[in-house]
Short mmCIF file of C-alpha atoms and ligand atoms in Angstrom, two decimals:
data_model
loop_
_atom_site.label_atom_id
_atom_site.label_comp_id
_atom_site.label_asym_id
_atom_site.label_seq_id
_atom_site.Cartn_x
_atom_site.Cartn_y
_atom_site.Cartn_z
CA UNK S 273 -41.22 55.81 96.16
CA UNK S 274 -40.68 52.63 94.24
CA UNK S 275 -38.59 49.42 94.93
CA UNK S 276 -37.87 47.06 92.88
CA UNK S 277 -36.48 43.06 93.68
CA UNK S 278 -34.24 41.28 91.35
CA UNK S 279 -34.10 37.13 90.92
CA UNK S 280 -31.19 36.74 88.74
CA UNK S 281 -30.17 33.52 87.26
CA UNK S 282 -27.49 32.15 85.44
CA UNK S 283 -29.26 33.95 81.85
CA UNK S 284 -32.40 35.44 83.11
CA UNK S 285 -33.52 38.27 85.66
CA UNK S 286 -36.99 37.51 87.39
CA UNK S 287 -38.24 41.27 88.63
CA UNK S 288 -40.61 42.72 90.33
CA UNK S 289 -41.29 46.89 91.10
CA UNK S 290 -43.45 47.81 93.92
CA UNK S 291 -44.54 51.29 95.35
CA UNK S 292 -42.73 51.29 98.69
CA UNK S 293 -45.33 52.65 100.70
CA UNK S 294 -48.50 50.37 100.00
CA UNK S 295 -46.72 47.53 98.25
CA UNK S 296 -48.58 47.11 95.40
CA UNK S 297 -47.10 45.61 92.42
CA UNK S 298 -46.36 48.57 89.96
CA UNK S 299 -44.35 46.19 87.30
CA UNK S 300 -42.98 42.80 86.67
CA UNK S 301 -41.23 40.41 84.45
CA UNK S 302 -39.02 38.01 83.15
CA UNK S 303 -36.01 38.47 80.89
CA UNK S 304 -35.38 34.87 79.26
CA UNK S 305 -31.95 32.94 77.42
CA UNK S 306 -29.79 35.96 78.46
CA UNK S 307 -26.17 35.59 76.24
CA UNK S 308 -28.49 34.02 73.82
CA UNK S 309 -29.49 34.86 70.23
CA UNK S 310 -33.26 35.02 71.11
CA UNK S 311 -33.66 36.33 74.35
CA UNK S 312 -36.99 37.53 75.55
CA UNK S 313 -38.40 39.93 78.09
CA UNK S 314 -42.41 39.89 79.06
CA UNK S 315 -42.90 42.72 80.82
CA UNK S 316 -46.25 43.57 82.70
CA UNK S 317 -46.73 46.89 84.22
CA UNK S 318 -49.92 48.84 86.13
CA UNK S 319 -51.72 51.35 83.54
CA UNK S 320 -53.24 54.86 85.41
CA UNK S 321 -56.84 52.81 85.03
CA UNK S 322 -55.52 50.33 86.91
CA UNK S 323 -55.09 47.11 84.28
CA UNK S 324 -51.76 45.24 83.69
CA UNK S 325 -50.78 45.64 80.51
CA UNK S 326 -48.01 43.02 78.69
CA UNK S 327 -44.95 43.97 75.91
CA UNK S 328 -42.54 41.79 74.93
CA UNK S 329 -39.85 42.11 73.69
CA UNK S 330 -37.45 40.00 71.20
CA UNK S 331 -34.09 41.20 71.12
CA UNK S 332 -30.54 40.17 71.76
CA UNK S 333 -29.27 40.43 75.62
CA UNK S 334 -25.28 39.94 75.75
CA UNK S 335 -25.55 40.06 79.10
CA UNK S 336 -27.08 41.23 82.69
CA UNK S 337 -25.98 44.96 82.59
CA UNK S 338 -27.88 44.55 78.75
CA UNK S 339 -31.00 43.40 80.51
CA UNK S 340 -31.69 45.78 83.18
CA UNK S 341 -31.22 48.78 80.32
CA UNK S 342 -33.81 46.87 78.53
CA UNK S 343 -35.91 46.50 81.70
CA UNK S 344 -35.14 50.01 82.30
CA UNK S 345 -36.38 50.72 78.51
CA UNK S 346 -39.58 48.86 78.92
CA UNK S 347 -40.22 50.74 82.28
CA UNK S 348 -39.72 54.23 80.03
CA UNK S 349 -42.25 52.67 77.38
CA UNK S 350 -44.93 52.06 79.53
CA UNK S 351 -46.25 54.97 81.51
CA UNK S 352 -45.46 56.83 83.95
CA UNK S 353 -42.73 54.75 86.06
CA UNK S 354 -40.02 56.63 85.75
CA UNK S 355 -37.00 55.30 85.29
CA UNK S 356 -34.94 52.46 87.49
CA UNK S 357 -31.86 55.66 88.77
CA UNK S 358 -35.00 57.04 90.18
CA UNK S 359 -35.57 53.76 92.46
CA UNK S 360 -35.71 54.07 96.43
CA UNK S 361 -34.19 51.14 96.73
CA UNK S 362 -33.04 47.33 95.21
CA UNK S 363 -33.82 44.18 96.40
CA UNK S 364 -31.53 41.26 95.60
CA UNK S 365 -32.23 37.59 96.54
CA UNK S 366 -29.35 35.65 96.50
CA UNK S 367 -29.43 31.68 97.50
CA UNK S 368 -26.10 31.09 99.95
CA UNK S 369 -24.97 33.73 102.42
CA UNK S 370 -23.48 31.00 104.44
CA UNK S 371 -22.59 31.89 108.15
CA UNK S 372 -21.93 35.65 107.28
CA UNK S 373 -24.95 36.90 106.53
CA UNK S 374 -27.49 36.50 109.13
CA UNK S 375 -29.94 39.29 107.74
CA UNK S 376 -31.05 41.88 104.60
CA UNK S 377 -27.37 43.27 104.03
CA UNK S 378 -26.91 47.13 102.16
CA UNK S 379 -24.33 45.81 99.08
CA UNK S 380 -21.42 47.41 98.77
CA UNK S 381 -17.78 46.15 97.54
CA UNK S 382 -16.83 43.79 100.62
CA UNK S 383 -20.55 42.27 100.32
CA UNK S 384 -20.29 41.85 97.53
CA UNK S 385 -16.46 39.90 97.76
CA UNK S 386 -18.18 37.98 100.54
CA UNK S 387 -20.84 36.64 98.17
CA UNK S 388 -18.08 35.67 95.94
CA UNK S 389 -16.33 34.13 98.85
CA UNK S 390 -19.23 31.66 99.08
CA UNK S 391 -19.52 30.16 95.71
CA UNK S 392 -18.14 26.84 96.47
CA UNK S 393 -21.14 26.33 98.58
CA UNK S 394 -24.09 27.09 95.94
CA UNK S 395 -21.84 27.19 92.76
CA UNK S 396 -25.05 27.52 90.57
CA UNK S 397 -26.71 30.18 92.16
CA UNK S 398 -24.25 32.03 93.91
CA UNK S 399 -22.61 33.39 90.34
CA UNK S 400 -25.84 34.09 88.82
CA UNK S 401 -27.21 35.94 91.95
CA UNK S 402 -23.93 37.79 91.47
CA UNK S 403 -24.06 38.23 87.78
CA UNK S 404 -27.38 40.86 88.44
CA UNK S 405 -26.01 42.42 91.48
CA UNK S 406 -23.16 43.49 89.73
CA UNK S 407 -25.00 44.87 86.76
CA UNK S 408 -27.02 46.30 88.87
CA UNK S 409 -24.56 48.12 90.67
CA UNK S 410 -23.13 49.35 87.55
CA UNK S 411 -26.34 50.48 85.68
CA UNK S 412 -27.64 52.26 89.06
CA UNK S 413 -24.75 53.07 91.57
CA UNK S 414 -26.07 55.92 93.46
CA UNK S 415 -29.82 53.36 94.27
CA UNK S 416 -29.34 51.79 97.82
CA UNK S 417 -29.47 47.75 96.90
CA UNK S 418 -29.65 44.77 99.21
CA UNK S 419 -28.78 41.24 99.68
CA UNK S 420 -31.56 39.11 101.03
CA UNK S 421 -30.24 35.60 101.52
CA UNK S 422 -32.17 32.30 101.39
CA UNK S 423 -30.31 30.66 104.32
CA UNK S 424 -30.22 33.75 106.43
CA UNK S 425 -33.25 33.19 108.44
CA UNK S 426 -32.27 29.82 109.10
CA UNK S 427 -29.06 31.52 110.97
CA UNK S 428 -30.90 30.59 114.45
CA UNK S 429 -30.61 26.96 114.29
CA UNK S 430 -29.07 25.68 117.20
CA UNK S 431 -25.63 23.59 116.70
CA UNK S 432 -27.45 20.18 117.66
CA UNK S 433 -29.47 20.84 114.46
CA UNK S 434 -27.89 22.30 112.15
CA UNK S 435 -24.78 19.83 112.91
CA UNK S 436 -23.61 16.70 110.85
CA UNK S 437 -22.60 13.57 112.38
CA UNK S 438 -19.20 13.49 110.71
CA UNK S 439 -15.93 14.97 112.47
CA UNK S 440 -16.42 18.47 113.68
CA UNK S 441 -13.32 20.15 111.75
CA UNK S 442 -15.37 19.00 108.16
CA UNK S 443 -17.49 22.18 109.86
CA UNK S 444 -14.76 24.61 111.08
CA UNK S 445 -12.41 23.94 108.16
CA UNK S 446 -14.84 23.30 105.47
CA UNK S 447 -18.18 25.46 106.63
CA UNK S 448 -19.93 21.70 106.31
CA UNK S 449 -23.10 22.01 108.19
CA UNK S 450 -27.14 22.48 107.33
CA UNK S 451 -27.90 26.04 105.99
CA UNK S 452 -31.20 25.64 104.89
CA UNK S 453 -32.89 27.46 102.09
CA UNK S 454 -36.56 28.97 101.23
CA UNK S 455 -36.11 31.31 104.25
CA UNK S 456 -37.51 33.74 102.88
CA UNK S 457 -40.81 32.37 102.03
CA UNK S 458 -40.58 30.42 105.32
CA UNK S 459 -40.14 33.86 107.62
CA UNK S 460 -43.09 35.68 105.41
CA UNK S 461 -45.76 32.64 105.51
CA UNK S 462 -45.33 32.65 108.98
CA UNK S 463 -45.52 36.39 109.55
CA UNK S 464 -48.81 36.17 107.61
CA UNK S 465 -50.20 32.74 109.80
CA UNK S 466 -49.57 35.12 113.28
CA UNK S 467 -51.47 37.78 111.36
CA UNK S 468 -54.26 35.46 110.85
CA UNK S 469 -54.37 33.96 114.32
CA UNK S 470 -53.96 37.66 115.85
CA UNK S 471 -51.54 36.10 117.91
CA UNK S 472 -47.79 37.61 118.39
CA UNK S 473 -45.26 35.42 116.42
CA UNK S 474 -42.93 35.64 119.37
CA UNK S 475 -45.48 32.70 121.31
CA UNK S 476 -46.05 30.75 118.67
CA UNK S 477 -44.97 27.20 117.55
CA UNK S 478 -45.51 26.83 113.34
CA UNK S 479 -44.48 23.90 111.47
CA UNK S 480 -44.13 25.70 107.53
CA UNK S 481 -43.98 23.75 104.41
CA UNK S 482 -43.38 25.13 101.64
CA UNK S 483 -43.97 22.64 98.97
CA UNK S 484 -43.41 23.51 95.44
CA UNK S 485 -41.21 21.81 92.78
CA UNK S 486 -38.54 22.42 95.59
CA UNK S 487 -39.91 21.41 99.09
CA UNK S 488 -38.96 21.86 102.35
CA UNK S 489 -40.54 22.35 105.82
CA UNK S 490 -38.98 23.94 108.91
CA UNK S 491 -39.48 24.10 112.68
CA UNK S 492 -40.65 27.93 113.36
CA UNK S 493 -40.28 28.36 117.69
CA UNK S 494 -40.98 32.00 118.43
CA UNK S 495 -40.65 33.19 114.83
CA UNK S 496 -37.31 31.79 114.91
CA UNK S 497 -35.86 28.85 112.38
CA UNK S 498 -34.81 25.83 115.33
CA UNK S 499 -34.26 23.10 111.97
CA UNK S 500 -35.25 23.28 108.72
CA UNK S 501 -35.08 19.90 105.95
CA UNK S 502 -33.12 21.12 103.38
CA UNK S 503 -29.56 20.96 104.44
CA UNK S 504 -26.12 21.98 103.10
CA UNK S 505 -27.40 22.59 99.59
CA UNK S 506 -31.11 22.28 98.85
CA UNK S 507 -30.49 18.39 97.70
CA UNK S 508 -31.81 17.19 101.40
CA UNK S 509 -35.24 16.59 103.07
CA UNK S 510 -38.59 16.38 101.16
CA UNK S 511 -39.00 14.34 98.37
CA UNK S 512 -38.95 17.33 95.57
CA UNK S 513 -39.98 17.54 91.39
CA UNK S 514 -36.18 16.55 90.42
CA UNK S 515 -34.67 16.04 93.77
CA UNK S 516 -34.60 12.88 95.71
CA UNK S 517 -34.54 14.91 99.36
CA UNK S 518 -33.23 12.39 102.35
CA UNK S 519 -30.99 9.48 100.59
CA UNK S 520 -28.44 7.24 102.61
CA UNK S 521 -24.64 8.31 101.47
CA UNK S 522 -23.97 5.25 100.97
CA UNK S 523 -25.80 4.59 97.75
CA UNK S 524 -23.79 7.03 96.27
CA UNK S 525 -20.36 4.63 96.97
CA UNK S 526 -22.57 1.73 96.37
CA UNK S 527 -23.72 3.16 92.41
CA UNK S 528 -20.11 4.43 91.89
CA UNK S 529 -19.11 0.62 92.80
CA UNK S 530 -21.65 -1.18 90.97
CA UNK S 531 -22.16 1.10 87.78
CA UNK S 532 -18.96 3.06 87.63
CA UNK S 533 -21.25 6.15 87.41
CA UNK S 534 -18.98 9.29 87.73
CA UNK S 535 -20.05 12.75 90.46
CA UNK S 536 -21.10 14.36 87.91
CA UNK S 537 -23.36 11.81 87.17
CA UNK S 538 -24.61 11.23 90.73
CA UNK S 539 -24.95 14.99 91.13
CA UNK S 540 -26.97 15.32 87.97
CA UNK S 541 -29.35 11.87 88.89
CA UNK S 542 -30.01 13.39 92.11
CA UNK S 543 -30.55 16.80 91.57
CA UNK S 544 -32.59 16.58 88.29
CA UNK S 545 -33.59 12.37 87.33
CA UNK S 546 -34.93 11.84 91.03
CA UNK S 547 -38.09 12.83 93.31
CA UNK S 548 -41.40 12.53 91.62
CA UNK S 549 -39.85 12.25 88.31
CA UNK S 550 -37.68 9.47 89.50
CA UNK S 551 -40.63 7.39 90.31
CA UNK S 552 -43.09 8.24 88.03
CA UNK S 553 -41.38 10.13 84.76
CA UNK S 554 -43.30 13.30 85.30
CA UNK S 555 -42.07 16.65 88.35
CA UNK S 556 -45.43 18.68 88.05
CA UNK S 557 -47.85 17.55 90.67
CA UNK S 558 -50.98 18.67 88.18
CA UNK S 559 -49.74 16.18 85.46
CA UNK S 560 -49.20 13.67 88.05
CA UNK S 561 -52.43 13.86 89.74
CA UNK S 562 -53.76 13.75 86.20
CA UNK S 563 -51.73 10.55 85.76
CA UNK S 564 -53.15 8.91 89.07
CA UNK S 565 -56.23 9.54 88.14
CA UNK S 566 -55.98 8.03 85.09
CA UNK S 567 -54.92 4.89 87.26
CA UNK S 568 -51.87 4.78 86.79
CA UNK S 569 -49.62 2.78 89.90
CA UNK S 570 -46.45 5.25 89.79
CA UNK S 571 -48.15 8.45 90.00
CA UNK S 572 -50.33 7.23 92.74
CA UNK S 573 -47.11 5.76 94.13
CA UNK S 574 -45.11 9.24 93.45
CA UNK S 575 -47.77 11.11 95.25
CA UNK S 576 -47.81 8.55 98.59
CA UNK S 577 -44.13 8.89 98.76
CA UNK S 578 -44.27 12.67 98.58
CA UNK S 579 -47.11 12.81 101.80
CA UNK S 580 -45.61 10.50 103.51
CA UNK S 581 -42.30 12.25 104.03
CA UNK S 582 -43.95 15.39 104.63
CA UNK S 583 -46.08 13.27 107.57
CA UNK S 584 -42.75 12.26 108.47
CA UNK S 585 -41.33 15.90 108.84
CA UNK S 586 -44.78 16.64 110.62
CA UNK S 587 -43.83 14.16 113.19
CA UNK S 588 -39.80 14.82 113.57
CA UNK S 589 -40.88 18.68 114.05
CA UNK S 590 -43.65 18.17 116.53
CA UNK S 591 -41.05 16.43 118.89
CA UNK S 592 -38.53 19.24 118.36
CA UNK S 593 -40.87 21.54 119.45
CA UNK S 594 -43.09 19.78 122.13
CA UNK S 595 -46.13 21.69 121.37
CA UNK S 596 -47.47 23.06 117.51
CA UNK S 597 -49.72 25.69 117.14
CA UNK S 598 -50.52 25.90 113.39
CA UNK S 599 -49.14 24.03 110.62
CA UNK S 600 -48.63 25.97 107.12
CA UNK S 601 -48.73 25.11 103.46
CA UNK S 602 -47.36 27.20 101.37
CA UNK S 603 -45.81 26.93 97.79
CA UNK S 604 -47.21 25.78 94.15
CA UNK S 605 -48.71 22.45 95.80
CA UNK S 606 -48.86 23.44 99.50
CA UNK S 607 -51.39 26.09 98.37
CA UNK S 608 -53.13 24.13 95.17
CA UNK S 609 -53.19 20.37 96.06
CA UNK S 610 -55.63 19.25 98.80
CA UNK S 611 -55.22 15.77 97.54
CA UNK S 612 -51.83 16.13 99.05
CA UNK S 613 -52.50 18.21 102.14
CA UNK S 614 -54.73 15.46 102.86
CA UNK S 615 -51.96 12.85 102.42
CA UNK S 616 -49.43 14.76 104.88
CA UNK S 617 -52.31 15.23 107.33
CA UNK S 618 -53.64 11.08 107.21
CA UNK S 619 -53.23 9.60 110.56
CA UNK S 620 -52.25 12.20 112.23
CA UNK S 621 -55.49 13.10 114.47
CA UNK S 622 -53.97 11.92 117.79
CA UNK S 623 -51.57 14.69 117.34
CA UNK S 624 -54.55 17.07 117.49
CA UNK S 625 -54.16 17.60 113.54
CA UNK S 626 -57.29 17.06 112.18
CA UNK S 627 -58.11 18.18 108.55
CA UNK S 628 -61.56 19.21 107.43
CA UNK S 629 -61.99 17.34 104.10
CA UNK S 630 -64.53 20.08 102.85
CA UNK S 631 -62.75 23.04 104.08
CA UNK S 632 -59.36 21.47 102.30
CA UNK S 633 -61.26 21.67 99.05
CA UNK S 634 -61.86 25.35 99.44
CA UNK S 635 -59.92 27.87 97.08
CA UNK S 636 -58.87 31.29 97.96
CA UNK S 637 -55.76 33.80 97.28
CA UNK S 638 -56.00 34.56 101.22
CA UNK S 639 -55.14 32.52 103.93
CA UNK S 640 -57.31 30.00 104.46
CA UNK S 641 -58.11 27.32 107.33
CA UNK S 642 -58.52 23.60 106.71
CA UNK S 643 -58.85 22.04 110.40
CA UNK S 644 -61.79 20.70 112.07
CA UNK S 645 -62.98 22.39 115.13
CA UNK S 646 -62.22 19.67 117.58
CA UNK S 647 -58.94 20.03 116.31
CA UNK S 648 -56.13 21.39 118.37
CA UNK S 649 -53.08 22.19 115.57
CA UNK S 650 -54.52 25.33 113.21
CA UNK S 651 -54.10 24.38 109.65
CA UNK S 652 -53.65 27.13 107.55
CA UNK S 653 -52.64 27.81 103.54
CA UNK S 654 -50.93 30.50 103.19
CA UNK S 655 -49.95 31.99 99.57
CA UNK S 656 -46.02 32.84 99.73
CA UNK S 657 -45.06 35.83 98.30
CA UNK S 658 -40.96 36.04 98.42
CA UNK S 659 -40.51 38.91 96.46
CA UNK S 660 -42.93 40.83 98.63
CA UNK S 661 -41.15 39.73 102.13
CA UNK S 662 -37.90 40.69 99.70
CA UNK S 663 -39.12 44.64 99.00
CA UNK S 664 -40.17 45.05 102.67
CA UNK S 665 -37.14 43.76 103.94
CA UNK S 666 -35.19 45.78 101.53
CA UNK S 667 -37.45 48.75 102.70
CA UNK S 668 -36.76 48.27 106.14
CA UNK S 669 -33.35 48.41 106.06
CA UNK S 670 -32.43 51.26 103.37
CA UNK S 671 -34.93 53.45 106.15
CA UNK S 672 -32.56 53.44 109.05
CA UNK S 673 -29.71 53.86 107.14
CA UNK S 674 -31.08 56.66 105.25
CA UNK S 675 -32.51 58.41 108.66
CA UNK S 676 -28.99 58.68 109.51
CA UNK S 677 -27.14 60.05 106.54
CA UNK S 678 -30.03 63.02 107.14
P1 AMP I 845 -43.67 26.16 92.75
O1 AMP I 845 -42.28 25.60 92.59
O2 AMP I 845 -43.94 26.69 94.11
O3 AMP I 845 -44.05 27.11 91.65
O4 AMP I 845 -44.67 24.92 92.59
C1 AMP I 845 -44.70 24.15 91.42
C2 AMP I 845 -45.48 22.88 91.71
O5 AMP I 845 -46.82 23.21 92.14
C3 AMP I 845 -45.62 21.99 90.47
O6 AMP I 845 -45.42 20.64 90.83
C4 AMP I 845 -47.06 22.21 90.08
O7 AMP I 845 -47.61 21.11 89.41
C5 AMP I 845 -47.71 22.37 91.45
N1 AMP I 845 -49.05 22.96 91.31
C6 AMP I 845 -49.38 24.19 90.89
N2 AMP I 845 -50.73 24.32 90.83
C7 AMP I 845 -51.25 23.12 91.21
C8 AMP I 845 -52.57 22.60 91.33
N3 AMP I 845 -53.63 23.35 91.07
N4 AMP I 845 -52.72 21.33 91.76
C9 AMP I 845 -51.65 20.56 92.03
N5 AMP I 845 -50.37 20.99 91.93
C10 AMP I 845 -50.17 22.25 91.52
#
């Protein structure tokens, strides 16, 4: 029994096949510049000795429905996969389900009008998500697939939090309100932290950040989302690579006044010219860290900013909840930077958050601890693994529904 979870963008599908019992990865890839002349695919795949082996492949892809017969192709080519019609199930993550989609959802027509519904909220991802879906659909239409949504675990946030100030009909008339996104990664790093404390998720208080070149943290109460940073669209919260995270509104009137700069201006200085590149030129943490090391002011400056609005999410969260168990990073720097762990953490000891500047150092593809014994908040890294929490969930639900077909 295989599954396999799709990432499709605007011209490339991220994938990854897993047997469904043991969930080990049997495949993977990326198809790149989809529509374009020289698209790519890397594929990797599982040999019968057990090694990964890697083809790619340099051919034109028109479009998604092209791509998965190429995937499909490449699966043929190497070994003894089968083919994608013989699939258990499909796994799609798509970015906005809004407020209709509160969990993993089996596709069918309606879902996938609802999706379509929704594009005016995440009008970059929402198509693209779409786009492979629908090829999907077509290239394999008697395979179970389904939605997994980034804002659907978020669902549980209470009105007080997931509210705007601004007048309430902007919320019933125009669906303005904080969605929140990583949720998946979020809902799986926290599975894994209860794991590692062998405590039930259901008692447990978890503060998760998931800091990558998009960042955000969220308040975890029970296993269940109570606020999360990110907020309509993923533009709000953290300081992020490209993204400037929490900004007053009012510099937005204040540039159009004083510069004449147009939206789509603003949209593209905030979503892509701001963040850590804003302030020092560079989005990847490594070169940055590289940079301050070097001594050079803005990186070291880029890098204080970016701790201390985590610290101040740290803080904000704590008083939602009244009590934290365990703190998480997860995500590209969350699991690879102490330097920055160490920033978030600075100052923080009469919270009971006390990191362990040797353990913080340590590397490991497991989850790892990084708090001092005297402290009282567990520190943990946990690796995220989205397209993992993705099969399972996509497991878990074809199961029931296939139990009662039988
Ligand atoms: P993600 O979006 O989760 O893939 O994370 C990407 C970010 O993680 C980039 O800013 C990378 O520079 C950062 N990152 C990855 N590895 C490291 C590392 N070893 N040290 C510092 N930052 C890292």
């Amino acid at each position: 029994m295989r599954v396999l979870v799709i990432n499709s963008g605007s011209s490339s599908i991220k994938y990854r096949m897993f047997n469904a019992e043991d969930f080990t990865v049997l495949a993977a890839g990326l198809l790149e510049r989809v529509g374009e002349a020289d698209s790519r695919l890397t594929h990797h795949w599982l040999s019968a000795s057990g090694e990964y082996g890697e083809t790619v492949y340099d051919r034109q892809i028109q479009n998604h429905r092209e791509g998965l017969m190429l995937v499909d192709a490449a699966l043929a080519e190497s070994g003894s996969l089968g083919s994608l019609s013989e699939l258990f199930g499909v796994g799609h993550r798509v970015v906005h389900g809004g407020e209709v989609f509160h969990k993993p959802t089996l596709i069918d027509k309606t879902v996938i009008e609802a999706i379509r519904k929704l594009i005016p909220l995440a009008p970059l991802h929402n198509p693209a998500n779409l786009a492979g879906i629908e090829a999907s659909m077509e290239h394999l239409p008697n395979v179970p697939q389904v939605a997994i949504f980034d804002t659907s675990f978020h669902q549980t946030m209470p009105q007080h939090s997931f509210l705007y100030a601004l007048p309430y009909e902007l919320y019933t008339e125009h669906h303005v309100r904080r969605y929140g996104f990583h949720g998946t990664s979020h809902q799986y790093v926290s599975k894994k932290a209860a794991e590692h404390l062998g405590k039930p998720l259901e008692g447990l208080n978890i503060i998760t950040l998931h800091l990558g070149n998009g960042a955000s943290a969220a308040a975890l109460k029970g296993g269940r989302s109570m606020d999360t940073s990110m907020g309509m669209t993923p533009l709000e919260g953290l300081m992020m690579g490209t993204r400037c995270g929490d900004l007053d509104p009012a510099i937005h009137f204040y540039l159009w006044r004083s510069s004449g700069i147009s939206n789509e201006g603003l949209e593209s200085l905030l979503n892509h010219q701001s963040g850590l590149r804003g302030i020092c030129g560079v989005n990847d943490m490594r070169e940055i860290q590289h940079m301050a090391d070097q001594g050079n002011p803005r990186a070291l400056l880029a890098m204080d900013m970016f701790c201390y609005r985590v610290k101040k999410y740290i803080g904000a969260y704590y008083a939602v909840m009244g009590r934290v168990d365990a703190i998480v990073f997860t995500g590209g720097i969350g699991e690879n930077a102490p330097r920055i762990r160490k920033g978030a953490c600075k100052g923080l000891d009469p919270l009971g958050i006390l990191l362990d500047d040797e353990k913080n150092e340590s590397r490991s593809k497991d989850v790892f601890e990084i708090q001092r014994t005297e402290g009282s908040v567990r520190l943990l890294v946990v690796p995220t693994n989205e397209e993992l929490e993705i099969a399972q969930q996509t497991v878990k639900k074809i199961l029931p529904s296939t139990a009662e077909k039988s």
